[in-house]
Tab-separated table of C-alpha atoms in Angstrom:
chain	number	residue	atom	x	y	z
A	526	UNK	CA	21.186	13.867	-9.910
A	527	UNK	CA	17.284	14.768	-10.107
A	528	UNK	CA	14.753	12.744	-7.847
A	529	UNK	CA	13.865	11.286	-11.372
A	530	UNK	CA	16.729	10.779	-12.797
A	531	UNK	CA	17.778	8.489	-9.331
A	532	UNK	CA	14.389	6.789	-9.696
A	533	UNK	CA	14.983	5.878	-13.460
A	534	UNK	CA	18.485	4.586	-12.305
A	535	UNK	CA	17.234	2.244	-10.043
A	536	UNK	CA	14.769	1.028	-12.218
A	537	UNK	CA	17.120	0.069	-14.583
A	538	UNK	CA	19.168	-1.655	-12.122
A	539	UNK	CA	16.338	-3.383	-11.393
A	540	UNK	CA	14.639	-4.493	-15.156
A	541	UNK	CA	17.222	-6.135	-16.754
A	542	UNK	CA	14.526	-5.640	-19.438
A	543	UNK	CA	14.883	-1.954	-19.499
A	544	UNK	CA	11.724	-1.384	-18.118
A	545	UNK	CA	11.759	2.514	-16.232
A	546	UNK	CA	8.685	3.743	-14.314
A	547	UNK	CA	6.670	6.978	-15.244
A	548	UNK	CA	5.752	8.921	-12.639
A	549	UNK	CA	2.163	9.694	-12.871
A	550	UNK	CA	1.245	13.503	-13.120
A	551	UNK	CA	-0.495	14.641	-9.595
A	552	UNK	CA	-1.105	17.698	-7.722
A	553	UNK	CA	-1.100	18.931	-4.498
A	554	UNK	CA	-4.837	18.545	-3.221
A	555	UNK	CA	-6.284	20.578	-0.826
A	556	UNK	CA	-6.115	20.502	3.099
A	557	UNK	CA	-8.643	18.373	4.842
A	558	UNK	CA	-11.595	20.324	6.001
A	559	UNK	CA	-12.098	23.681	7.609
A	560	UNK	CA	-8.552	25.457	7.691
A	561	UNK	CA	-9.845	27.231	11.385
A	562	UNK	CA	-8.069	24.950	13.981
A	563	UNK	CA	-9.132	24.921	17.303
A	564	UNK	CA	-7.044	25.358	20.636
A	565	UNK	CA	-7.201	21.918	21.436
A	566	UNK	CA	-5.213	20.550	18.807
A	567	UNK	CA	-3.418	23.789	17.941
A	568	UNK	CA	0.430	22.830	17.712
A	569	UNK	CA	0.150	19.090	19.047
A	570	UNK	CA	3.600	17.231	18.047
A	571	UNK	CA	2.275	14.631	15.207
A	572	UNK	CA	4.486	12.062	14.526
A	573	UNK	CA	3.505	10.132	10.894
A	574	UNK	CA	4.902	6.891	10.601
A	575	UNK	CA	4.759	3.978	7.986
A	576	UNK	CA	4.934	2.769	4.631
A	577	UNK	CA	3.566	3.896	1.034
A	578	UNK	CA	-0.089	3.786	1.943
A	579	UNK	CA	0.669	6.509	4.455
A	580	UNK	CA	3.829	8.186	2.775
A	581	UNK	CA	1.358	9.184	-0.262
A	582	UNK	CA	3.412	6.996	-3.173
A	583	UNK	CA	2.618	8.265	-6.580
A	584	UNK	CA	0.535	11.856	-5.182
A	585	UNK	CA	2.908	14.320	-6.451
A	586	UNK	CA	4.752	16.194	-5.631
A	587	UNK	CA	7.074	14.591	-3.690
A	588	UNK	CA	9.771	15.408	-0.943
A	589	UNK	CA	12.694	14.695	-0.063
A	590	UNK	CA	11.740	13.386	3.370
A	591	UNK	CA	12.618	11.295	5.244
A	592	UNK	CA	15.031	10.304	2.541
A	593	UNK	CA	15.214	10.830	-1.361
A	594	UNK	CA	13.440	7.738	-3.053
A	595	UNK	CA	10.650	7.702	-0.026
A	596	UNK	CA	8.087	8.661	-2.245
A	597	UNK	CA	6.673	10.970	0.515
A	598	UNK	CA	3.587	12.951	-1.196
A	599	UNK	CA	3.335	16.269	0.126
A	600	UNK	CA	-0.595	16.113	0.118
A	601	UNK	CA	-0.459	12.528	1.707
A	602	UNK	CA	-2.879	12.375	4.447
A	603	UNK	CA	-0.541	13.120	7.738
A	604	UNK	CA	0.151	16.537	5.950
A	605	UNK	CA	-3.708	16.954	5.221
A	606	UNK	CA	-4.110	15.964	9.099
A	607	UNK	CA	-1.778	18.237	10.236
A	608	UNK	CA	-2.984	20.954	8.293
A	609	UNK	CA	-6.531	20.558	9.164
A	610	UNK	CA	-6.038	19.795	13.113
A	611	UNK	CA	-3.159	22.368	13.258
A	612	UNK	CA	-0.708	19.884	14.464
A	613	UNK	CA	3.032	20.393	14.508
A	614	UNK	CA	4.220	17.065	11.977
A	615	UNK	CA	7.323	14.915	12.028
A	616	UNK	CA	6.748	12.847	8.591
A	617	UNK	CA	8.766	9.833	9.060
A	618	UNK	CA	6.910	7.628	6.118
A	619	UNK	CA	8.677	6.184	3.513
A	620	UNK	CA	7.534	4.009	0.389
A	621	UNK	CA	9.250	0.358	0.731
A	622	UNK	CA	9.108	0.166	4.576
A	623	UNK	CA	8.979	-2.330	6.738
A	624	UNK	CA	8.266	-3.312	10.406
A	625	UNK	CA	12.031	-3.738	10.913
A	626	UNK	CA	12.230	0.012	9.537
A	627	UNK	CA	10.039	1.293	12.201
A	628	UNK	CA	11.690	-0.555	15.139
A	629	UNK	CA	15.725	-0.605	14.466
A	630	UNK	CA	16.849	-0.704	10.462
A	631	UNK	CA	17.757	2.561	8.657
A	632	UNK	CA	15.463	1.591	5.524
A	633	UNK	CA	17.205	1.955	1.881
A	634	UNK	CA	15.134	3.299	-0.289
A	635	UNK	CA	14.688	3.387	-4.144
A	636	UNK	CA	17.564	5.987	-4.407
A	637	UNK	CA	20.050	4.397	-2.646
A	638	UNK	CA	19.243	6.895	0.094
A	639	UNK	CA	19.311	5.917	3.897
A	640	UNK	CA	16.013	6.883	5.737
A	641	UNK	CA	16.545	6.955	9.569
A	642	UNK	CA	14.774	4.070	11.865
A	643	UNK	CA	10.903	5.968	12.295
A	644	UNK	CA	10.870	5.395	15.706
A	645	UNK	CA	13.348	7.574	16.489
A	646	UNK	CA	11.826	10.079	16.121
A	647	UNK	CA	9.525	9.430	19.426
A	648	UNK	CA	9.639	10.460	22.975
A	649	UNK	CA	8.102	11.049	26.003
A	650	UNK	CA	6.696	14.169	24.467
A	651	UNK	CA	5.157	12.837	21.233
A	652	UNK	CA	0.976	13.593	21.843
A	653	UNK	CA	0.227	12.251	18.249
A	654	UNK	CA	0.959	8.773	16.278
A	655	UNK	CA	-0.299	7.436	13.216
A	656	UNK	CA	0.916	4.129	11.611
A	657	UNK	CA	0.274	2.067	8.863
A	658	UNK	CA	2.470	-1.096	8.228
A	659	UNK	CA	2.597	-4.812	7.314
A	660	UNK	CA	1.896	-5.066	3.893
A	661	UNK	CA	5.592	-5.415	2.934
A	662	UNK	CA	6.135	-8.280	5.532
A	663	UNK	CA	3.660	-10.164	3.879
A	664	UNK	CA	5.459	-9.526	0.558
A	665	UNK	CA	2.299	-8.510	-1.282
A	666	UNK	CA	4.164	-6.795	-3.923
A	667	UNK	CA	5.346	-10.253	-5.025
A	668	UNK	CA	2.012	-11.869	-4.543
A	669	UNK	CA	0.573	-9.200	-6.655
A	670	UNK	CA	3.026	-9.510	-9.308
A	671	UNK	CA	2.562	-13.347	-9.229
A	672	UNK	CA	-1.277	-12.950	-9.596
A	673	UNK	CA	-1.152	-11.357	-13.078
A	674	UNK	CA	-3.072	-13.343	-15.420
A	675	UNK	CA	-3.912	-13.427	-19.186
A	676	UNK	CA	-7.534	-13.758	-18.498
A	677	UNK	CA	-10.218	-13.726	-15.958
A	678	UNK	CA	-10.118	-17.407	-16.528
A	679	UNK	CA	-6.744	-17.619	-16.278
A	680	UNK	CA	-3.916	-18.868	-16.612
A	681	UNK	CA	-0.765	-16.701	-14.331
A	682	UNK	CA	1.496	-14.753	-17.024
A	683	UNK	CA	4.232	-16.216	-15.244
A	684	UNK	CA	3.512	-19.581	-15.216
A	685	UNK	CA	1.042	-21.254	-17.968
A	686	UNK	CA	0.061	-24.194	-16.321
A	687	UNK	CA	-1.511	-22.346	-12.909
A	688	UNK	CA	-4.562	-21.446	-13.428
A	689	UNK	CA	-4.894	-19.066	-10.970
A	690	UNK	CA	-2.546	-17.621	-7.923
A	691	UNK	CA	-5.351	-19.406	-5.013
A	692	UNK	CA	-3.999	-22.647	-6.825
A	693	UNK	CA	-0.089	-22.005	-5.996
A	694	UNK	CA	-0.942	-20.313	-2.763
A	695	UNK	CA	-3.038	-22.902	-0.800
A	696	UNK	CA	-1.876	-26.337	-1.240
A	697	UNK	CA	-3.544	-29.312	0.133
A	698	UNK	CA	-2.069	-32.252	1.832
A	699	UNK	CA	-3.865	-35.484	3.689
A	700	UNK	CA	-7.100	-33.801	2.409
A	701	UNK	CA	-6.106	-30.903	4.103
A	702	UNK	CA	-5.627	-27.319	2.618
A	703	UNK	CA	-3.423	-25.285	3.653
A	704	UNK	CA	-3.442	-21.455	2.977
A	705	UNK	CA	0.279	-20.346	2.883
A	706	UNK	CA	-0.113	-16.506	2.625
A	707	UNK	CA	-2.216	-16.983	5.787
A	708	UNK	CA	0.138	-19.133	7.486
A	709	UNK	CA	2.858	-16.376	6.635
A	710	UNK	CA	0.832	-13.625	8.533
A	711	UNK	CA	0.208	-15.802	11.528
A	712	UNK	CA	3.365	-16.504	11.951
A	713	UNK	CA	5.642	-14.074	10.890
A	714	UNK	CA	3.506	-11.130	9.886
A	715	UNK	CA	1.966	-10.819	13.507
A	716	UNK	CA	4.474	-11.043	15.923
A	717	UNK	CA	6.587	-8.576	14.122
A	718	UNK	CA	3.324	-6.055	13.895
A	719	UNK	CA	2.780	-7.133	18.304
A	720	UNK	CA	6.665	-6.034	18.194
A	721	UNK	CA	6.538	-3.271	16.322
A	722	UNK	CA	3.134	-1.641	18.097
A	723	UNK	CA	4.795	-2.475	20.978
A	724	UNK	CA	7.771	-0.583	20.952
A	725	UNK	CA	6.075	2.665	19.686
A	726	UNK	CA	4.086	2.588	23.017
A	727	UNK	CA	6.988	2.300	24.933
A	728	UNK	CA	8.682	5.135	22.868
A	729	UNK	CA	5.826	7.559	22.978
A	730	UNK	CA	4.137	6.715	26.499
A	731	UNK	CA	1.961	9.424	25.961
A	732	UNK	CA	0.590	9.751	22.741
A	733	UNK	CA	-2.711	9.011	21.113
A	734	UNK	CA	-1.555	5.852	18.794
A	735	UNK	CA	-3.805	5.209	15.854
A	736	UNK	CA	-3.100	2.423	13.616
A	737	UNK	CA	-4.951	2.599	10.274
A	738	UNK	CA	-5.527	-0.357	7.981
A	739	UNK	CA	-4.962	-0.616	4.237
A	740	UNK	CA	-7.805	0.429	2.507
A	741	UNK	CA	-9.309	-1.954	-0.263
A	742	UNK	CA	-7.650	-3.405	-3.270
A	743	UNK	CA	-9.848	-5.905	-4.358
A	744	UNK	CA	-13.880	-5.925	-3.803
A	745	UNK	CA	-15.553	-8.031	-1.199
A	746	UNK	CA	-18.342	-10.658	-2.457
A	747	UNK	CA	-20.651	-8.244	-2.267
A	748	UNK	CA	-19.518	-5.059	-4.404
A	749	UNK	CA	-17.516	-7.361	-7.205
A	750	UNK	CA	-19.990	-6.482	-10.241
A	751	UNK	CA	-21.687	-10.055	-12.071
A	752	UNK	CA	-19.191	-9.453	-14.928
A	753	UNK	CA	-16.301	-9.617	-12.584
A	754	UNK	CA	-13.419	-6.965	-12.785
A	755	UNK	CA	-11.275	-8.658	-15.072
A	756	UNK	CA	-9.253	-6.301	-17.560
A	757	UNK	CA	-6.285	-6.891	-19.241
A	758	UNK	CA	-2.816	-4.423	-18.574
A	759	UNK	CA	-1.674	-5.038	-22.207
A	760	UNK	CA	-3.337	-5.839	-24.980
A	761	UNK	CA	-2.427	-6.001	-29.125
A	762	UNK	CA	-3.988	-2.813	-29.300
A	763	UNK	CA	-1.833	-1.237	-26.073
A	764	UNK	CA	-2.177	-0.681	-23.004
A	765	UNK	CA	-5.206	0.375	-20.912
A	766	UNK	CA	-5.820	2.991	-18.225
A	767	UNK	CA	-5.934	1.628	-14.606
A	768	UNK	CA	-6.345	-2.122	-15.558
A	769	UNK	CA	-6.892	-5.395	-12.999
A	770	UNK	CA	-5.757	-7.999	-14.814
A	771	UNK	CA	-6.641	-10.709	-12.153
A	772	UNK	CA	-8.625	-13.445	-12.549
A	773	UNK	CA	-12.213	-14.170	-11.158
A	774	UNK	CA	-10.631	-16.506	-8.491
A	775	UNK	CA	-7.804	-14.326	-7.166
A	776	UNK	CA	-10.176	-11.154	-6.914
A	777	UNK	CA	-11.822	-13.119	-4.465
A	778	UNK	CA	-8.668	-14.495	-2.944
A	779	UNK	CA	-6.900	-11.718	-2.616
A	780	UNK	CA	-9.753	-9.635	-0.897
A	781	UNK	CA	-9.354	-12.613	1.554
A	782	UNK	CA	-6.211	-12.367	2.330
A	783	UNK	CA	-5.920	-8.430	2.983
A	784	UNK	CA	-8.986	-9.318	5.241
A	785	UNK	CA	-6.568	-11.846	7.027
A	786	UNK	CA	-4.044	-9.327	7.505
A	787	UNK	CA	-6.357	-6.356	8.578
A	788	UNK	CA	-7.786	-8.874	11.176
A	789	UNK	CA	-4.054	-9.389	12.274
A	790	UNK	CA	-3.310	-5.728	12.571
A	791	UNK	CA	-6.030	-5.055	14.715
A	792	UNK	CA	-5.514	-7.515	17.135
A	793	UNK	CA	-1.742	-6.471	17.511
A	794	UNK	CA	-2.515	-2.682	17.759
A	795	UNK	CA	-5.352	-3.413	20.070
A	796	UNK	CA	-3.060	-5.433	22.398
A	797	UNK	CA	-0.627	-2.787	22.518
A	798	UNK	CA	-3.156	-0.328	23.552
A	799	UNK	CA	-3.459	1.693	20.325
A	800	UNK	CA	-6.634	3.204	18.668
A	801	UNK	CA	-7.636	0.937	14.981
A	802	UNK	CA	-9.396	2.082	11.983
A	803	UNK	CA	-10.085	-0.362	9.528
A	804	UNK	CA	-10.343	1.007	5.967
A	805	UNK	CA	-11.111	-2.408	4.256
A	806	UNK	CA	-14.993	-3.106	4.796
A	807	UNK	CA	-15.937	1.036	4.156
A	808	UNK	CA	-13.215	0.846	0.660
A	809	UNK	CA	-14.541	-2.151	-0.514
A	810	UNK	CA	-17.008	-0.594	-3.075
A	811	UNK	CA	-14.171	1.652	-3.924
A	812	UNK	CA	-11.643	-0.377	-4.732
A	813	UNK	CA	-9.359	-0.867	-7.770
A	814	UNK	CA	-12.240	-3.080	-9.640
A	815	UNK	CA	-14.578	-0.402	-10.159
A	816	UNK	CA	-14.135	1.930	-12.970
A	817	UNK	CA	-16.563	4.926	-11.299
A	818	UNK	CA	-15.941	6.617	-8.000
A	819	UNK	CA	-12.452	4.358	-6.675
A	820	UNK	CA	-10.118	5.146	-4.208
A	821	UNK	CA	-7.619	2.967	-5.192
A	822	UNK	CA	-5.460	3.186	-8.936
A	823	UNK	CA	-5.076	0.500	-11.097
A	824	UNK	CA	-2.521	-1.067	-13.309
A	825	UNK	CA	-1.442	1.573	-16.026
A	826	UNK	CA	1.222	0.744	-18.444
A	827	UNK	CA	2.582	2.542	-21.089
A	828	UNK	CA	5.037	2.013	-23.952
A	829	UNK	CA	8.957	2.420	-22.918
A	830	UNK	CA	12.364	2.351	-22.878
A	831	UNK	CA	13.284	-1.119	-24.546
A	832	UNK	CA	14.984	-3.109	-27.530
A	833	UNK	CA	14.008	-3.569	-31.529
A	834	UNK	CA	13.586	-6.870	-30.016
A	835	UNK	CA	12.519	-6.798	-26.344
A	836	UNK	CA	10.014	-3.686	-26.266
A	837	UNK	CA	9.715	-2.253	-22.858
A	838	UNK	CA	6.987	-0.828	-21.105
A	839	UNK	CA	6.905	2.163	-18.552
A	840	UNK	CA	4.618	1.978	-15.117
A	841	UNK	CA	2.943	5.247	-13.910
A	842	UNK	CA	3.653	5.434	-9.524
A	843	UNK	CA	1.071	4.739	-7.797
A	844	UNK	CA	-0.251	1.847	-8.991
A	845	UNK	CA	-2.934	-0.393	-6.870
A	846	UNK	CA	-2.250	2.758	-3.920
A	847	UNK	CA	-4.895	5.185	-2.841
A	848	UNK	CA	-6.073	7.586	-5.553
A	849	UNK	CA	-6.696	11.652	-4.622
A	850	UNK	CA	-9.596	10.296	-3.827
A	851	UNK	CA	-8.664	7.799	-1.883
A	852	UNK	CA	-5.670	9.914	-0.205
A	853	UNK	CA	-8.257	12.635	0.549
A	854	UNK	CA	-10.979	9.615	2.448
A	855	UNK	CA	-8.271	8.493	4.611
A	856	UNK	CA	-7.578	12.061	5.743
A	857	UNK	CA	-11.261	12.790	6.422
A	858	UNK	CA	-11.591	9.380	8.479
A	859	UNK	CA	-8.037	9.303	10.387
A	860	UNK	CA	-8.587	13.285	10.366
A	861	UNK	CA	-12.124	13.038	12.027
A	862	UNK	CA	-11.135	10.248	14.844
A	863	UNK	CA	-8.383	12.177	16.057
A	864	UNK	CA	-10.432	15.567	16.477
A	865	UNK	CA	-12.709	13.621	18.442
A	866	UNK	CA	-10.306	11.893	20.691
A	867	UNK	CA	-8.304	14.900	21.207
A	868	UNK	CA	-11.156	17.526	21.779
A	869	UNK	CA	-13.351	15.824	24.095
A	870	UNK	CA	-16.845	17.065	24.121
A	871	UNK	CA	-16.359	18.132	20.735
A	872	UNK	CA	-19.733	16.171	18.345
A	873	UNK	CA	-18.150	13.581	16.560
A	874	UNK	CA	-17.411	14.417	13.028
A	875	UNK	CA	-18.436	12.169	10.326
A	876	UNK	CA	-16.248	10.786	8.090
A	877	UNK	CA	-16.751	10.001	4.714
A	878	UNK	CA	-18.813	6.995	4.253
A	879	UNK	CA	-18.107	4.499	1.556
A	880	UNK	CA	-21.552	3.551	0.482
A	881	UNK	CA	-21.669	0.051	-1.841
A	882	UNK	CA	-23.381	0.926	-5.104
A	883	UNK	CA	-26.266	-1.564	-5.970
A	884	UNK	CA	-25.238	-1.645	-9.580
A	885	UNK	CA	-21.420	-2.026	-9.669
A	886	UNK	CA	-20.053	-0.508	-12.563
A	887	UNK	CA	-17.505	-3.783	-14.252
A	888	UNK	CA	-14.930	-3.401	-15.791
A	889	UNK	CA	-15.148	-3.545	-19.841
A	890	UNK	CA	-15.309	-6.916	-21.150
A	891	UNK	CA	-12.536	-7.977	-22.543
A	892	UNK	CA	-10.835	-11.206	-24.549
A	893	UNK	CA	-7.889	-12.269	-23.400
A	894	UNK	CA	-5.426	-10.379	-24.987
A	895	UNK	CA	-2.452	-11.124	-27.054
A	896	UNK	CA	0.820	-10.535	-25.327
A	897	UNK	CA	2.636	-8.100	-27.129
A	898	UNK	CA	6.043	-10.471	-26.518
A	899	UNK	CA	7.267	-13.032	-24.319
A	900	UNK	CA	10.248	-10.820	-22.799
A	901	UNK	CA	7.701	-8.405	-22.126
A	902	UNK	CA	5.216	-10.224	-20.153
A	903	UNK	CA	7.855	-11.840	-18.386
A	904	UNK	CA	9.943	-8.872	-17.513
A	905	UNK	CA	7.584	-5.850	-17.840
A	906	UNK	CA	4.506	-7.268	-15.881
A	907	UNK	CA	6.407	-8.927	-13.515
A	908	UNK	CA	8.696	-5.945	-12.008
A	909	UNK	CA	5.904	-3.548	-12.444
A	910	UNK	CA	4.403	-4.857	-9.571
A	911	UNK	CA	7.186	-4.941	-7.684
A	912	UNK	CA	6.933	-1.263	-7.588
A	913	UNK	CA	2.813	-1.560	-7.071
A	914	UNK	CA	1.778	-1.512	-3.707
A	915	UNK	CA	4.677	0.517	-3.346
A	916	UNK	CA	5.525	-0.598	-0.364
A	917	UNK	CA	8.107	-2.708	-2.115
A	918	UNK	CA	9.310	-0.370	-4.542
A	919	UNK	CA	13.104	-2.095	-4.877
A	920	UNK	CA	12.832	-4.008	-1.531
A	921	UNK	CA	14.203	-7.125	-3.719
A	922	UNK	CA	17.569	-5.108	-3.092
A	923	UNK	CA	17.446	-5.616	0.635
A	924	UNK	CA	14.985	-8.799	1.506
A	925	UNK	CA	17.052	-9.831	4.007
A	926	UNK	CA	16.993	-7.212	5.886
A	927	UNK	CA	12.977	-7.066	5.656
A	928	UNK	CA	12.390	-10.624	6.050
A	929	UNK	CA	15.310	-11.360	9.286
A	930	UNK	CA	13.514	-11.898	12.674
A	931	UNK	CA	12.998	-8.486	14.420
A	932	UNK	CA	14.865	-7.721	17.604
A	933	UNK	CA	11.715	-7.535	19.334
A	934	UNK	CA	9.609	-10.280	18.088
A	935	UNK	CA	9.850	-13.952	19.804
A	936	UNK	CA	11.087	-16.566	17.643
A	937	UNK	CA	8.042	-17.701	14.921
């Protein structure tokens, strides 16, 4: 059975609906920078580890590595690294991981394949690490996919009577509110992440650790246009090309939240001794929202398998991930903090800035659209982002696994 063809069958044992996913056509980008390497990095063991955001999810062509259904882009930006710096690389990513997957869980992926625990793949002679992970603790697949809304006013597509997903996130009691998403990365999010950094400093006592942040999926204050970003992923007319159908609110809210969790990163790959790079602040102007000049796709849906009754809709990989673009900024700023710390002496190279625009394109204006059926919003929409952020691509298949107390994080 083809990678596709294993993909598709998953799907479908996933959509009762008969929604499939598209894969999005891609190509292999060229290396980061100069292709000269210098003797200083020249054949370095580079061990890549993490989940979609570094695996490359929806850049094809893929591999078959770690595992078939990993979704590991062959232009993702440890190849690009590796390439560039001349680095001998060990690509352990894998779309749908999890902290658990990097400590002591062979991950399942979305073709039923068994990827081996990442860490495994460190020792005492490892001089390279990257990592980027967290995202699927949190669950923000299912966050995401509960944040679709009909308008930029609202309300949810799953629910009709929430106006917007802050309102059935934060909940207020004795005049008190209480942000549960926050909550959930302060207390279970974080000690895995202390756990998990930990662990890969033990494994790989000497290597240069760098733990990079997820890049932007929703604006800051700042670079969200006076419009808003609003646009709808389905409308009576179709379906529109990278759409961000969230509402006013939840732009906002979300961007908090990521902030929340790159804050909590940080301060667990900081204690464990390991380099950060936050992508957030330098992304935001590039994020998802704006329609020139992103690093980050949108929602794309397009007409699918389905019944005379129930039409279906297909969902092109990669959705709300890094873009070429966005692929090819985190190897130029991951790419250009490594050269420095390994080649000391050597002028710091700059990496791509993300400069905010002071006219921020919106997104077109749109009414709020007319669902083309029930079954479709509820079905369709809904699973499609439980393949967006990628991260969880079919993880519903093995939550327990994902969301059981780590082996090496105290008790929440």
């Amino acid at each position: 059975m083809t990678s596709r063809s294993r993909v598709r069958a998953a799907a479908v044992c996933l959509a009762a609906a008969g929604i499939v996913l598209l894969v999005a056509p891609g190509a292999l980008a060229a290396p980061l920078g100069d292709p000269t390497v210098s003797g200083g990095t020249q054949g370095r063991e580079y061990v890549a580890l993490g989940d979609s955001y570094s695996a490359g999810f929806g850049l094809e062509p893929f591999s078959e590595e770690p595992a078939a259904g990993c979704f590991q882009a062959l232009a993702n930006y440890p190849h690009r690294i590796a390439e560039s710096l001349g680095l001998t690389l060990d690509d352990r990513t894998c779309s749908g991981a999890v902290t658990a997957d990097i400590r002591d869980v062979e991950q399942v992926t979305a073709a039923g394949a068994s990827a081996p625990v990442q860490s495994a793949s460190l020792s005492a002679t490892t001089e390279i690490v990257t990592l980027s992970i967290g995202g699927n603790d949190l669950q923000f697949s299912d966050i995401a996919a509960s944040c679709i809304a009909a308008s930029s006013l609202g309300p949810l597509v799953a629910d009709q009577t929430t106006p917007n997903c802050r309102s059935k996130y934060v909940v207020s009691g004795g005049g008190v509110e209480v942000d549960t998403l926050k909550d959930r990365i302060d207390s279970l999010v974080a000690p895995a992440l202390a756990s998990t950094f930990a662990l890969v400093t033990e494994k790989a006592p000497n290597a240069e650790i760098v733990v990079v942040g997820y890049p932007a999926i929703t604006p800051d204050p700042t670079n969200t246009p006076v419009g808003g970003c609003f646009s709808p992923a389905f409308t009576a007319a179709g379906y529109p090309e990278n759409s961000f159908p969230f509402t006013d609110v939840d732009t906002a809210y979300l961007h908090e939240t990521e902030a929340h969790l790159d804050a909590a990163i940080q301060t667990a790959a900081e204690a464990s001794g390991a380099t950060f790079i936050s992508t957030l602040e330098a992304t935001a102007a590039h994020s998802a929202c704006t329609t020139t000049d992103s690093y980050m796709n949108g929602i794309t849906l397009e007409p699918g398998e389905g019944t005379p009754t129930t039409p279906g809709a297909s969902l092109k990989l990669g959705a709300l991930h890094p873009n070429e673009a966005g692929v090819a900024y985190l190897a130029e700023t991951v790419g250009a903090a490594l050269r420095t710390s390994l080649e000391p002496g050597t002028p710091e190279a700059t990496a791509p800035t993300a400069t905010a625009s002071a006219t921020a394109t919106a997104q077109p204006t749109a009414p709020a659209p007319t669902a083309p059926t029930a079954p479709l919003v509820i079905a369709g929409v809904l699973v499609l982002l439980g393949a967006a952020l990628g991260t969880a691509l079919f993880v519903r298949r093995r939550s327990a696994a994902a969301n059981r107390t780590p082996k090496h994080t105290p008790e929440a």
